PDB file of C-alpha atoms and ligand atoms in Angstrom:
ATOM      1  CA  UNK D  18       0.000   0.000   0.000  1.00 91.00           C
ATOM      2  CA  UNK D  19       1.241   3.478  -0.795  1.00 96.00           C
ATOM      3  CA  UNK D  20       2.277   5.788   2.060  1.00 98.00           C
ATOM      4  CA  UNK D  21      -0.116   8.580   2.996  1.00 98.00           C
ATOM      5  CA  UNK D  22       1.365  12.071   2.755  1.00 98.00           C
ATOM      6  CA  UNK D  23      -0.048  14.835   4.943  1.00 98.00           C
ATOM      7  CA  UNK D  24       1.268  18.398   4.730  1.00 98.00           C
ATOM      8  CA  UNK D  25       1.398  21.576   6.730  1.00 97.00           C
ATOM      9  CA  UNK D  26      -0.061  24.387   4.539  1.00 96.00           C
ATOM     10  CA  UNK D  27       3.460  25.842   4.176  1.00 94.00           C
ATOM     11  CA  UNK D  28       4.808  22.576   2.766  1.00 96.00           C
ATOM     12  CA  UNK D  29       2.533  21.678  -0.172  1.00 96.00           C
ATOM     13  CA  UNK D  30       5.374  21.869  -2.725  1.00 95.00           C
ATOM     14  CA  UNK D  31       7.260  19.253  -0.730  1.00 97.00           C
ATOM     15  CA  UNK D  32       4.055  17.196  -0.381  1.00 98.00           C
ATOM     16  CA  UNK D  33       3.755  17.152  -4.185  1.00 97.00           C
ATOM     17  CA  UNK D  34       7.368  15.975  -4.557  1.00 97.00           C
ATOM     18  CA  UNK D  35       6.706  13.212  -2.025  1.00 98.00           C
ATOM     19  CA  UNK D  36       3.476  12.141  -3.749  1.00 98.00           C
ATOM     20  CA  UNK D  37       5.299  11.832  -7.066  1.00 97.00           C
ATOM     21  CA  UNK D  38       8.519  10.227  -5.842  1.00 97.00           C
ATOM     22  CA  UNK D  39       7.342   7.674  -3.267  1.00 96.00           C
ATOM     23  CA  UNK D  40       4.703   7.455  -4.865  1.00 96.00           C
ATOM     24  CA  UNK D  41       2.150   8.329  -2.188  1.00 97.00           C
ATOM     25  CA  UNK D  42      -1.494   9.192  -1.642  1.00 98.00           C
ATOM     26  CA  UNK D  43      -2.517  12.528  -0.148  1.00 98.00           C
ATOM     27  CA  UNK D  44      -3.918  12.415   3.368  1.00 98.00           C
ATOM     28  CA  UNK D  45      -6.515  14.948   4.433  1.00 98.00           C
ATOM     29  CA  UNK D  46      -6.933  16.576   7.797  1.00 98.00           C
ATOM     30  CA  UNK D  47      -8.354  19.673   9.389  1.00 98.00           C
ATOM     31  CA  UNK D  48      -5.796  21.987  10.884  1.00 98.00           C
ATOM     32  CA  UNK D  49      -6.915  25.263  12.383  1.00 97.00           C
ATOM     33  CA  UNK D  50      -6.720  27.474  15.426  1.00 97.00           C
ATOM     34  CA  UNK D  51      -9.441  27.983  18.015  1.00 97.00           C
ATOM     35  CA  UNK D  52     -10.327  31.634  18.620  1.00 97.00           C
ATOM     36  CA  UNK D  53      -8.002  31.635  21.626  1.00 97.00           C
ATOM     37  CA  UNK D  54      -5.068  30.619  19.422  1.00 96.00           C
ATOM     38  CA  UNK D  55      -4.878  26.966  20.483  1.00 97.00           C
ATOM     39  CA  UNK D  56      -4.278  24.421  17.697  1.00 97.00           C
ATOM     40  CA  UNK D  57      -6.980  22.016  16.475  1.00 98.00           C
ATOM     41  CA  UNK D  58      -6.220  18.888  14.413  1.00 98.00           C
ATOM     42  CA  UNK D  59      -8.563  16.237  12.984  1.00 98.00           C
ATOM     43  CA  UNK D  60      -7.293  13.410  10.765  1.00 98.00           C
ATOM     44  CA  UNK D  61      -9.889  12.624   8.077  1.00 98.00           C
ATOM     45  CA  UNK D  62      -8.178   9.892   6.004  1.00 98.00           C
ATOM     46  CA  UNK D  63      -8.192   6.412   7.634  1.00 98.00           C
ATOM     47  CA  UNK D  64      -4.588   5.669   8.596  1.00 98.00           C
ATOM     48  CA  UNK D  65      -4.793   2.290  10.395  1.00 98.00           C
ATOM     49  CA  UNK D  66      -1.867   0.082   9.344  1.00 98.00           C
ATOM     50  CA  UNK D  67      -0.512   2.724   6.924  1.00 97.00           C
ATOM     51  CA  UNK D  68       2.892   4.340   6.612  1.00 97.00           C
ATOM     52  CA  UNK D  69       2.467   8.100   7.036  1.00 98.00           C
ATOM     53  CA  UNK D  70       4.830  10.817   5.808  1.00 98.00           C
ATOM     54  CA  UNK D  71       4.451  14.384   7.031  1.00 98.00           C
ATOM     55  CA  UNK D  72       5.664  17.241   4.827  1.00 98.00           C
ATOM     56  CA  UNK D  73       6.107  19.679   7.661  1.00 97.00           C
ATOM     57  CA  UNK D  74       8.791  22.240   7.355  1.00 94.00           C
ATOM     58  CA  UNK D  75       9.898  23.588  10.704  1.00 97.00           C
ATOM     59  CA  UNK D  76      11.013  27.139  10.075  1.00 97.00           C
ATOM     60  CA  UNK D  77       9.174  29.369  12.595  1.00 97.00           C
ATOM     61  CA  UNK D  78       8.898  26.181  14.682  1.00 97.00           C
ATOM     62  CA  UNK D  79       7.128  27.700  17.657  1.00 96.00           C
ATOM     63  CA  UNK D  80       4.083  28.271  15.395  1.00 94.00           C
ATOM     64  CA  UNK D  81       4.066  24.719  14.007  1.00 97.00           C
ATOM     65  CA  UNK D  82       5.208  22.310  16.712  1.00 98.00           C
ATOM     66  CA  UNK D  83       2.032  21.986  18.777  1.00 98.00           C
ATOM     67  CA  UNK D  84      -0.060  21.106  15.713  1.00 98.00           C
ATOM     68  CA  UNK D  85       2.622  18.607  14.632  1.00 98.00           C
ATOM     69  CA  UNK D  86       2.649  17.034  18.080  1.00 98.00           C
ATOM     70  CA  UNK D  87      -1.160  16.747  18.187  1.00 98.00           C
ATOM     71  CA  UNK D  88      -1.295  15.387  14.632  1.00 98.00           C
ATOM     72  CA  UNK D  89       1.247  12.671  15.491  1.00 98.00           C
ATOM     73  CA  UNK D  90      -0.755  11.695  18.564  1.00 98.00           C
ATOM     74  CA  UNK D  91      -3.957  11.506  16.484  1.00 98.00           C
ATOM     75  CA  UNK D  92      -2.226   9.419  13.789  1.00 98.00           C
ATOM     76  CA  UNK D  93      -0.876   6.999  16.375  1.00 98.00           C
ATOM     77  CA  UNK D  94      -4.230   6.700  18.172  1.00 98.00           C
ATOM     78  CA  UNK D  95      -5.806   5.847  14.812  1.00 98.00           C
ATOM     79  CA  UNK D  96      -3.292   3.066  14.162  1.00 98.00           C
ATOM     80  CA  UNK D  97      -0.710   4.557  11.765  1.00 98.00           C
ATOM     81  CA  UNK D  98       2.114   2.031  11.378  1.00 97.00           C
ATOM     82  CA  UNK D  99       4.951   4.556  11.235  1.00 97.00           C
ATOM     83  CA  UNK D 100       5.151   8.348  11.060  1.00 98.00           C
ATOM     84  CA  UNK D 101       8.089   9.800   9.114  1.00 98.00           C
ATOM     85  CA  UNK D 102       8.737  13.535   9.311  1.00 98.00           C
ATOM     86  CA  UNK D 103      10.149  15.295   6.239  1.00 98.00           C
ATOM     87  CA  UNK D 104      11.338  18.663   7.539  1.00 98.00           C
ATOM     88  CA  UNK D 105      13.921  20.117   5.124  1.00 98.00           C
ATOM     89  CA  UNK D 106      14.840  22.828   7.643  1.00 98.00           C
ATOM     90  CA  UNK D 107      15.573  21.515  11.113  1.00 98.00           C
ATOM     91  CA  UNK D 108      15.329  24.274  13.741  1.00 97.00           C
ATOM     92  CA  UNK D 109      17.002  24.849  17.098  1.00 97.00           C
ATOM     93  CA  UNK D 110      20.312  23.376  15.919  1.00 96.00           C
ATOM     94  CA  UNK D 111      22.257  26.601  16.438  1.00 92.00           C
ATOM     95  CA  UNK D 112      21.759  26.670  20.229  1.00 94.00           C
ATOM     96  CA  UNK D 113      24.163  23.742  20.542  1.00 93.00           C
ATOM     97  CA  UNK D 114      26.157  25.100  23.471  1.00 94.00           C
ATOM     98  CA  UNK D 115      25.699  27.020  26.702  1.00 95.00           C
ATOM     99  CA  UNK D 116      27.104  30.356  25.583  1.00 93.00           C
ATOM    100  CA  UNK D 117      26.183  32.256  28.780  1.00 93.00           C
ATOM    101  CA  UNK D 118      25.323  31.070  32.291  1.00 97.00           C
ATOM    102  CA  UNK D 119      21.650  30.255  32.704  1.00 97.00           C
ATOM    103  CA  UNK D 120      21.092  29.087  29.126  1.00 96.00           C
ATOM    104  CA  UNK D 121      20.339  25.547  28.021  1.00 96.00           C
ATOM    105  CA  UNK D 122      21.311  23.473  24.987  1.00 96.00           C
ATOM    106  CA  UNK D 123      17.993  23.861  23.152  1.00 96.00           C
ATOM    107  CA  UNK D 124      19.141  21.586  20.310  1.00 97.00           C
ATOM    108  CA  UNK D 125      19.245  18.653  22.721  1.00 98.00           C
ATOM    109  CA  UNK D 126      15.840  19.301  24.276  1.00 98.00           C
ATOM    110  CA  UNK D 127      14.153  19.947  20.951  1.00 98.00           C
ATOM    111  CA  UNK D 128      15.618  16.702  19.568  1.00 98.00           C
ATOM    112  CA  UNK D 129      14.467  14.774  22.633  1.00 98.00           C
ATOM    113  CA  UNK D 130      10.937  16.156  22.270  1.00 98.00           C
ATOM    114  CA  UNK D 131      10.663  15.423  18.533  1.00 98.00           C
ATOM    115  CA  UNK D 132      12.200  11.953  18.947  1.00 98.00           C
ATOM    116  CA  UNK D 133       9.380  11.172  21.382  1.00 98.00           C
ATOM    117  CA  UNK D 134       6.569  11.443  18.858  1.00 98.00           C
ATOM    118  CA  UNK D 135       7.865  10.841  15.315  1.00 98.00           C
ATOM    119  CA  UNK D 136       9.410   7.535  14.210  1.00 98.00           C
ATOM    120  CA  UNK D 137      11.998   8.867  11.746  1.00 98.00           C
ATOM    121  CA  UNK D 138      13.268  12.164  10.388  1.00 98.00           C
ATOM    122  CA  UNK D 139      14.518  13.352   7.000  1.00 98.00           C
ATOM    123  CA  UNK D 140      16.092  16.783   6.761  1.00 98.00           C
ATOM    124  CA  UNK D 141      18.526  18.776   4.646  1.00 98.00           C
ATOM    125  CA  UNK D 142      21.859  20.156   5.847  1.00 96.00           C
ATOM    126  CA  UNK D 143      21.029  20.670   9.526  1.00 96.00           C
ATOM    127  CA  UNK D 144      23.396  23.083  11.269  1.00 92.00           C
ATOM    128  CA  UNK D 145      25.917  20.557  12.564  1.00 91.00           C
ATOM    129  CA  UNK D 146      28.634  22.482  14.341  1.00 87.00           C
ATOM    130  CA  UNK D 147      29.313  21.432  17.915  1.00 92.00           C
ATOM    131  CA  UNK D 148      26.903  18.552  17.394  1.00 91.00           C
ATOM    132  CA  UNK D 149      28.588  16.492  14.687  1.00 94.00           C
ATOM    133  CA  UNK D 150      25.865  14.004  13.884  1.00 96.00           C
ATOM    134  CA  UNK D 151      22.092  14.060  14.398  1.00 97.00           C
ATOM    135  CA  UNK D 152      22.416  10.694  16.161  1.00 96.00           C
ATOM    136  CA  UNK D 153      24.132  12.514  19.058  1.00 97.00           C
ATOM    137  CA  UNK D 154      20.847  14.200  19.962  1.00 97.00           C
ATOM    138  CA  UNK D 155      18.067  12.415  18.028  1.00 98.00           C
ATOM    139  CA  UNK D 156      17.178   8.912  19.222  1.00 98.00           C
ATOM    140  CA  UNK D 157      15.149   8.084  16.078  1.00 98.00           C
ATOM    141  CA  UNK D 158      16.505   7.055  12.651  1.00 97.00           C
ATOM    142  CA  UNK D 159      17.359  10.101  10.578  1.00 97.00           C
ATOM    143  CA  UNK D 160      18.580  10.884   7.078  1.00 97.00           C
ATOM    144  CA  UNK D 161      20.474  14.036   6.192  1.00 98.00           C
ATOM    145  CA  UNK D 162      20.162  15.109   2.567  1.00 98.00           C
ATOM    146  CA  UNK D 163      23.114  17.235   1.394  1.00 97.00           C
ATOM    147  CA  UNK D 164      22.291  20.402  -0.515  1.00 97.00           C
ATOM    148  CA  UNK D 165      25.803  20.622  -2.001  1.00 97.00           C
ATOM    149  CA  UNK D 166      25.078  18.725  -5.260  1.00 97.00           C
ATOM    150  CA  UNK D 167      22.049  20.912  -6.066  1.00 98.00           C
ATOM    151  CA  UNK D 168      23.818  24.143  -5.076  1.00 98.00           C
ATOM    152  CA  UNK D 169      26.899  23.196  -7.118  1.00 98.00           C
ATOM    153  CA  UNK D 170      24.758  22.348 -10.168  1.00 98.00           C
ATOM    154  CA  UNK D 171      23.039  25.758  -9.961  1.00 98.00           C
ATOM    155  CA  UNK D 172      26.388  27.561  -9.702  1.00 98.00           C
ATOM    156  CA  UNK D 173      27.824  25.611 -12.646  1.00 97.00           C
ATOM    157  CA  UNK D 174      24.858  26.566 -14.834  1.00 97.00           C
ATOM    158  CA  UNK D 175      24.315  30.154 -13.733  1.00 97.00           C
ATOM    159  CA  UNK D 176      27.619  31.754 -12.723  1.00 97.00           C
ATOM    160  CA  UNK D 177      30.591  32.340 -14.955  1.00 95.00           C
ATOM    161  CA  UNK D 178      34.053  32.061 -13.390  1.00 95.00           C
ATOM    162  CA  UNK D 179      32.703  31.542  -9.848  1.00 97.00           C
ATOM    163  CA  UNK D 180      34.864  31.931  -6.754  1.00 96.00           C
ATOM    164  CA  UNK D 181      33.077  30.311  -3.834  1.00 96.00           C
ATOM    165  CA  UNK D 182      33.436  32.100  -0.530  1.00 94.00           C
ATOM    166  CA  UNK D 183      32.555  30.887   2.943  1.00 93.00           C
ATOM    167  CA  UNK D 184      31.728  33.721   5.340  1.00 88.00           C
ATOM    168  CA  UNK D 185      33.550  32.156   8.297  1.00 83.00           C
ATOM    169  CA  UNK D 186      35.838  29.305   9.278  1.00 81.00           C
ATOM    170  CA  UNK D 187      32.866  27.104  10.237  1.00 79.00           C
ATOM    171  CA  UNK D 188      31.755  27.054   6.622  1.00 85.00           C
ATOM    172  CA  UNK D 189      35.065  25.741   5.238  1.00 86.00           C
ATOM    173  CA  UNK D 190      34.144  22.068   4.893  1.00 83.00           C
ATOM    174  CA  UNK D 191      30.814  22.759   3.252  1.00 88.00           C
ATOM    175  CA  UNK D 192      32.102  25.448   0.896  1.00 94.00           C
ATOM    176  CA  UNK D 193      34.993  23.211  -0.149  1.00 95.00           C
ATOM    177  CA  UNK D 194      32.519  20.435  -0.984  1.00 96.00           C
ATOM    178  CA  UNK D 195      30.291  22.731  -3.098  1.00 97.00           C
ATOM    179  CA  UNK D 196      33.352  24.210  -4.819  1.00 97.00           C
ATOM    180  CA  UNK D 197      34.739  20.760  -5.644  1.00 97.00           C
ATOM    181  CA  UNK D 198      31.429  19.722  -7.195  1.00 97.00           C
ATOM    182  CA  UNK D 199      31.149  23.008  -9.122  1.00 97.00           C
ATOM    183  CA  UNK D 200      34.737  22.742 -10.338  1.00 96.00           C
ATOM    184  CA  UNK D 201      35.433  26.178  -8.861  1.00 96.00           C
ATOM    185  CA  UNK D 202      38.053  27.582  -6.485  1.00 95.00           C
ATOM    186  CA  UNK D 203      37.050  28.566  -2.970  1.00 94.00           C
ATOM    187  CA  UNK D 204      38.179  30.860  -0.208  1.00 91.00           C
ATOM    188  CA  UNK D 205      37.039  31.312   3.357  1.00 90.00           C
ATOM    189  CA  UNK D 206      36.927  34.769   4.894  1.00 87.00           C
ATOM    190  CA  UNK D 207      39.602  35.105   7.524  1.00 74.00           C
ATOM    191  CA  UNK D 208      39.456  37.164  10.645  1.00 58.00           C
ATOM    192  CA  UNK D 209      42.593  39.204  11.310  1.00 56.00           C
ATOM    193  CA  UNK D 210      42.816  40.693  14.806  1.00 55.00           C
ATOM    194  CA  UNK D 211      44.498  44.117  14.674  1.00 64.00           C
ATOM    195  CA  UNK D 212      43.965  44.910  18.333  1.00 61.00           C
ATOM    196  CA  UNK D 213      41.721  44.064  21.264  1.00 58.00           C
ATOM    197  CA  UNK D 214      38.756  45.762  19.652  1.00 52.00           C
ATOM    198  CA  UNK D 215      39.764  45.805  16.026  1.00 55.00           C
ATOM    199  CA  UNK D 216      38.947  42.803  13.905  1.00 50.00           C
ATOM    200  CA  UNK D 217      39.195  42.802  10.147  1.00 58.00           C
ATOM    201  CA  UNK D 218      37.823  40.182   7.794  1.00 62.00           C
ATOM    202  CA  UNK D 219      39.959  39.627   4.750  1.00 67.00           C
ATOM    203  CA  UNK D 220      39.888  37.679   1.510  1.00 70.00           C
ATOM    204  CA  UNK D 221      43.219  35.930   1.239  1.00 67.00           C
ATOM    205  CA  UNK D 222      45.057  36.489  -2.043  1.00 71.00           C
ATOM    206  CA  UNK D 223      42.418  38.905  -3.283  1.00 69.00           C
ATOM    207  CA  UNK D 224      44.389  40.055  -6.332  1.00 70.00           C
ATOM    208  CA  UNK D 225      44.172  36.579  -7.833  1.00 83.00           C
ATOM    209  CA  UNK D 226      40.371  36.639  -7.862  1.00 85.00           C
ATOM    210  CA  UNK D 227      39.451  40.052  -9.313  1.00 85.00           C
ATOM    211  CA  UNK D 228      38.235  38.473 -12.593  1.00 90.00           C
ATOM    212  CA  UNK D 229      36.006  35.940 -10.816  1.00 93.00           C
ATOM    213  CA  UNK D 230      32.375  36.232  -9.679  1.00 95.00           C
ATOM    214  CA  UNK D 231      32.320  35.836  -5.895  1.00 96.00           C
ATOM    215  CA  UNK D 232      29.600  33.468  -4.663  1.00 97.00           C
ATOM    216  CA  UNK D 233      28.971  33.623  -0.924  1.00 96.00           C
ATOM    217  CA  UNK D 234      27.480  30.367   0.335  1.00 96.00           C
ATOM    218  CA  UNK D 235      26.056  29.697   3.781  1.00 93.00           C
ATOM    219  CA  UNK D 236      23.714  27.110   5.250  1.00 93.00           C
ATOM    220  CA  UNK D 237      21.309  29.566   6.886  1.00 94.00           C
ATOM    221  CA  UNK D 238      20.378  33.163   6.132  1.00 95.00           C
ATOM    222  CA  UNK D 239      18.478  34.378   9.180  1.00 95.00           C
ATOM    223  CA  UNK D 240      19.090  38.030  10.030  1.00 95.00           C
ATOM    224  CA  UNK D 241      21.343  38.177   6.911  1.00 95.00           C
ATOM    225  CA  UNK D 242      23.914  40.108   8.955  1.00 92.00           C
ATOM    226  CA  UNK D 243      26.601  37.504   8.152  1.00 90.00           C
ATOM    227  CA  UNK D 244      25.987  37.919   4.412  1.00 93.00           C
ATOM    228  CA  UNK D 245      25.784  41.721   4.655  1.00 93.00           C
ATOM    229  CA  UNK D 246      29.093  41.925   6.537  1.00 90.00           C
ATOM    230  CA  UNK D 247      30.760  39.537   4.073  1.00 91.00           C
ATOM    231  CA  UNK D 248      29.461  41.542   1.081  1.00 93.00           C
ATOM    232  CA  UNK D 249      30.895  44.725   2.552  1.00 90.00           C
ATOM    233  CA  UNK D 250      34.292  43.092   3.053  1.00 88.00           C
ATOM    234  CA  UNK D 251      34.377  41.734  -0.494  1.00 90.00           C
ATOM    235  CA  UNK D 252      33.490  45.164  -1.870  1.00 89.00           C
ATOM    236  CA  UNK D 253      36.227  46.804   0.194  1.00 86.00           C
ATOM    237  CA  UNK D 254      38.648  44.200  -1.130  1.00 84.00           C
ATOM    238  CA  UNK D 255      37.796  45.300  -4.671  1.00 87.00           C
ATOM    239  CA  UNK D 256      35.889  42.223  -5.836  1.00 90.00           C
ATOM    240  CA  UNK D 257      32.793  42.523  -8.050  1.00 91.00           C
ATOM    241  CA  UNK D 258      29.314  42.219  -6.391  1.00 94.00           C
ATOM    242  CA  UNK D 259      28.804  38.739  -4.970  1.00 96.00           C
ATOM    243  CA  UNK D 260      26.013  36.257  -5.561  1.00 98.00           C
ATOM    244  CA  UNK D 261      24.559  35.222  -2.168  1.00 98.00           C
ATOM    245  CA  UNK D 262      23.455  31.593  -1.879  1.00 97.00           C
ATOM    246  CA  UNK D 263      21.768  30.195   1.232  1.00 97.00           C
ATOM    247  CA  UNK D 264      20.369  26.717   1.743  1.00 97.00           C
ATOM    248  CA  UNK D 265      17.728  27.746   4.291  1.00 97.00           C
ATOM    249  CA  UNK D 266      16.108  31.121   3.551  1.00 98.00           C
ATOM    250  CA  UNK D 267      14.760  32.059   6.957  1.00 97.00           C
ATOM    251  CA  UNK D 268      15.060  35.833   6.381  1.00 97.00           C
ATOM    252  CA  UNK D 269      13.814  36.958   9.783  1.00 96.00           C
ATOM    253  CA  UNK D 270      12.078  40.341   9.987  1.00 96.00           C
ATOM    254  CA  UNK D 271      13.635  42.898   7.628  1.00 96.00           C
ATOM    255  CA  UNK D 272      16.518  40.596   6.625  1.00 97.00           C
ATOM    256  CA  UNK D 273      15.558  40.253   2.972  1.00 98.00           C
ATOM    257  CA  UNK D 274      15.222  43.973   2.138  1.00 98.00           C
ATOM    258  CA  UNK D 275      18.319  44.645   4.228  1.00 97.00           C
ATOM    259  CA  UNK D 276      20.320  42.141   2.175  1.00 98.00           C
ATOM    260  CA  UNK D 277      18.887  43.547  -1.076  1.00 98.00           C
ATOM    261  CA  UNK D 278      20.032  47.010   0.040  1.00 98.00           C
ATOM    262  CA  UNK D 279      23.583  45.678   0.266  1.00 96.00           C
ATOM    263  CA  UNK D 280      23.371  45.255  -3.543  1.00 96.00           C
ATOM    264  CA  UNK D 281      24.578  41.705  -4.146  1.00 98.00           C
ATOM    265  CA  UNK D 282      24.594  40.435  -7.735  1.00 97.00           C
ATOM    266  CA  UNK D 283      21.753  38.047  -6.796  1.00 98.00           C
ATOM    267  CA  UNK D 284      20.174  36.373  -3.762  1.00 98.00           C
ATOM    268  CA  UNK D 285      19.438  32.701  -4.254  1.00 98.00           C
ATOM    269  CA  UNK D 286      18.214  29.912  -1.969  1.00 98.00           C
ATOM    270  CA  UNK D 287      17.120  26.295  -1.979  1.00 98.00           C
ATOM    271  CA  UNK D 288      13.365  25.850  -1.581  1.00 97.00           C
ATOM    272  CA  UNK D 289      13.610  24.187   1.834  1.00 97.00           C
ATOM    273  CA  UNK D 290      11.653  27.226   3.088  1.00 96.00           C
ATOM    274  CA  UNK D 291       9.268  28.943   0.669  1.00 95.00           C
ATOM    275  CA  UNK D 292      10.709  32.388  -0.102  1.00 97.00           C
ATOM    276  CA  UNK D 293      10.986  34.752  -3.120  1.00 97.00           C
ATOM    277  CA  UNK D 294      14.718  33.936  -3.318  1.00 98.00           C
ATOM    278  CA  UNK D 295      14.044  30.219  -3.994  1.00 98.00           C
ATOM    279  CA  UNK D 296      15.825  29.151  -7.186  1.00 98.00           C
ATOM    280  CA  UNK D 297      17.164  25.681  -6.346  1.00 98.00           C
ATOM    281  CA  UNK D 298      14.486  22.982  -6.066  1.00 97.00           C
ATOM    282  CA  UNK D 299      15.385  20.248  -3.572  1.00 97.00           C
ATOM    283  CA  UNK D 300      11.993  18.613  -2.840  1.00 97.00           C
ATOM    284  CA  UNK D 301      12.758  15.619  -5.073  1.00 97.00           C
ATOM    285  CA  UNK D 302      16.065  14.994  -3.231  1.00 98.00           C
ATOM    286  CA  UNK D 303      14.284  15.041   0.128  1.00 98.00           C
ATOM    287  CA  UNK D 304      11.557  12.770  -1.261  1.00 98.00           C
ATOM    288  CA  UNK D 305      14.151  10.263  -2.537  1.00 97.00           C
ATOM    289  CA  UNK D 306      15.679  10.087   0.950  1.00 98.00           C
ATOM    290  CA  UNK D 307      12.220   9.457   2.446  1.00 98.00           C
ATOM    291  CA  UNK D 308      11.670   6.678  -0.116  1.00 97.00           C
ATOM    292  CA  UNK D 309      15.007   5.060   0.839  1.00 96.00           C
ATOM    293  CA  UNK D 310      14.154   5.281   4.516  1.00 96.00           C
ATOM    294  CA  UNK D 311      10.745   3.664   3.970  1.00 95.00           C
ATOM    295  CA  UNK D 312      12.118   0.935   1.684  1.00 88.00           C
ATOM    296  CA  UNK D 313      15.745   0.229   2.623  1.00 79.00           C
ATOM    297  CA  UNK D 314      17.523  -2.002   0.096  1.00 67.00           C
TER     298      UNK D 314
HETATM  299  C1  R5P J  16      26.128  30.210  11.599  1.00 94.63           C
HETATM  300  O1  R5P J  16      26.972  29.583  12.120  1.00 94.63           O
HETATM  301  C2  R5P J  16      25.461  29.848  10.312  1.00 94.63           C
HETATM  302  O2  R5P J  16      26.241  29.030   9.511  1.00 94.63           O
HETATM  303  C3  R5P J  16      25.086  31.112   9.563  1.00 94.63           C
HETATM  304  O3  R5P J  16      26.282  31.792   9.183  1.00 94.63           O
HETATM  305  C4  R5P J  16      24.269  32.016  10.407  1.00 94.63           C
HETATM  306  O4  R5P J  16      23.243  31.277  10.993  1.00 94.63           O
HETATM  307  C5  R5P J  16      23.678  33.157   9.603  1.00 94.63           C
HETATM  308  O5  R5P J  16      22.918  33.924  10.470  1.00 94.63           O
HETATM  309  P1  R5P J  16      22.516  35.422  10.152  1.00 94.63           P
HETATM  310  O6  R5P J  16      21.837  35.428   8.805  1.00 94.63           O
HETATM  311  O7  R5P J  16      21.570  35.782  11.266  1.00 94.63           O
HETATM  312  O8  R5P J  16      23.764  36.239  10.157  1.00 94.63           O
END
């Protein structure tokens, strides 16, 4: 029997990719808010004995988690065999450390909560920094889909003479991978400390790259301040306007117009989160990983 695919209203493009790739059947449900703001969920499609996949992206997670939790409970109570969550953007991964006294490692607690009510997870490029593997915090099977092949393919087709640039040392591994696949050179912005309160970010060997198109790549664009600062440094270094590529286009608050005001050559993202900057479709890649998880060889 085909898996049933339910979707949060923000994730219908991913639902379509899942329906085509698995292939699956759409599940129907009611999802709304009571006048007091509480979430209401009613599963309408019979799910007893069925595999269920949820297309449920988790950007702005605080708005979506309660409904997801209630939906999973309802599915289980009605006999669903297994509930697999396809969430291309996995939130709370950046609070992976106690930075100041009194904080907590939210990534751990969020993972513990989610692991308690879904059976498996498929996501794309989660922010793995101090946590090196999802298995360190998630106790359920998970698949991580890399965005690098899709990002590299877009760069190969759309950018002439690209020079890939990571905005900070953390991005080195990822940027090197994308660059290798795109057949392009890469650089990582380097912090040079000139004094206690004077830090400069530089592009090493800038002269060599003046005839290249800089392409800034990062996993997440949230406030866009990282991209804006990097753009300013590249401009100061005398490079042409950079193309900004982000995997997860969160663009919190005024981030998108603020980044546009910094006048990059283009702003491009994967469609893990629906946003006007989406130019790299990754739904089929996520759907293939869900299919592999449901039907391991
Ligand atoms: C941080 O380590 C990430 O890789 C991104 O560089 C960061 O999340 C971007 O955040 P923002 O857009 O708020 O500067």
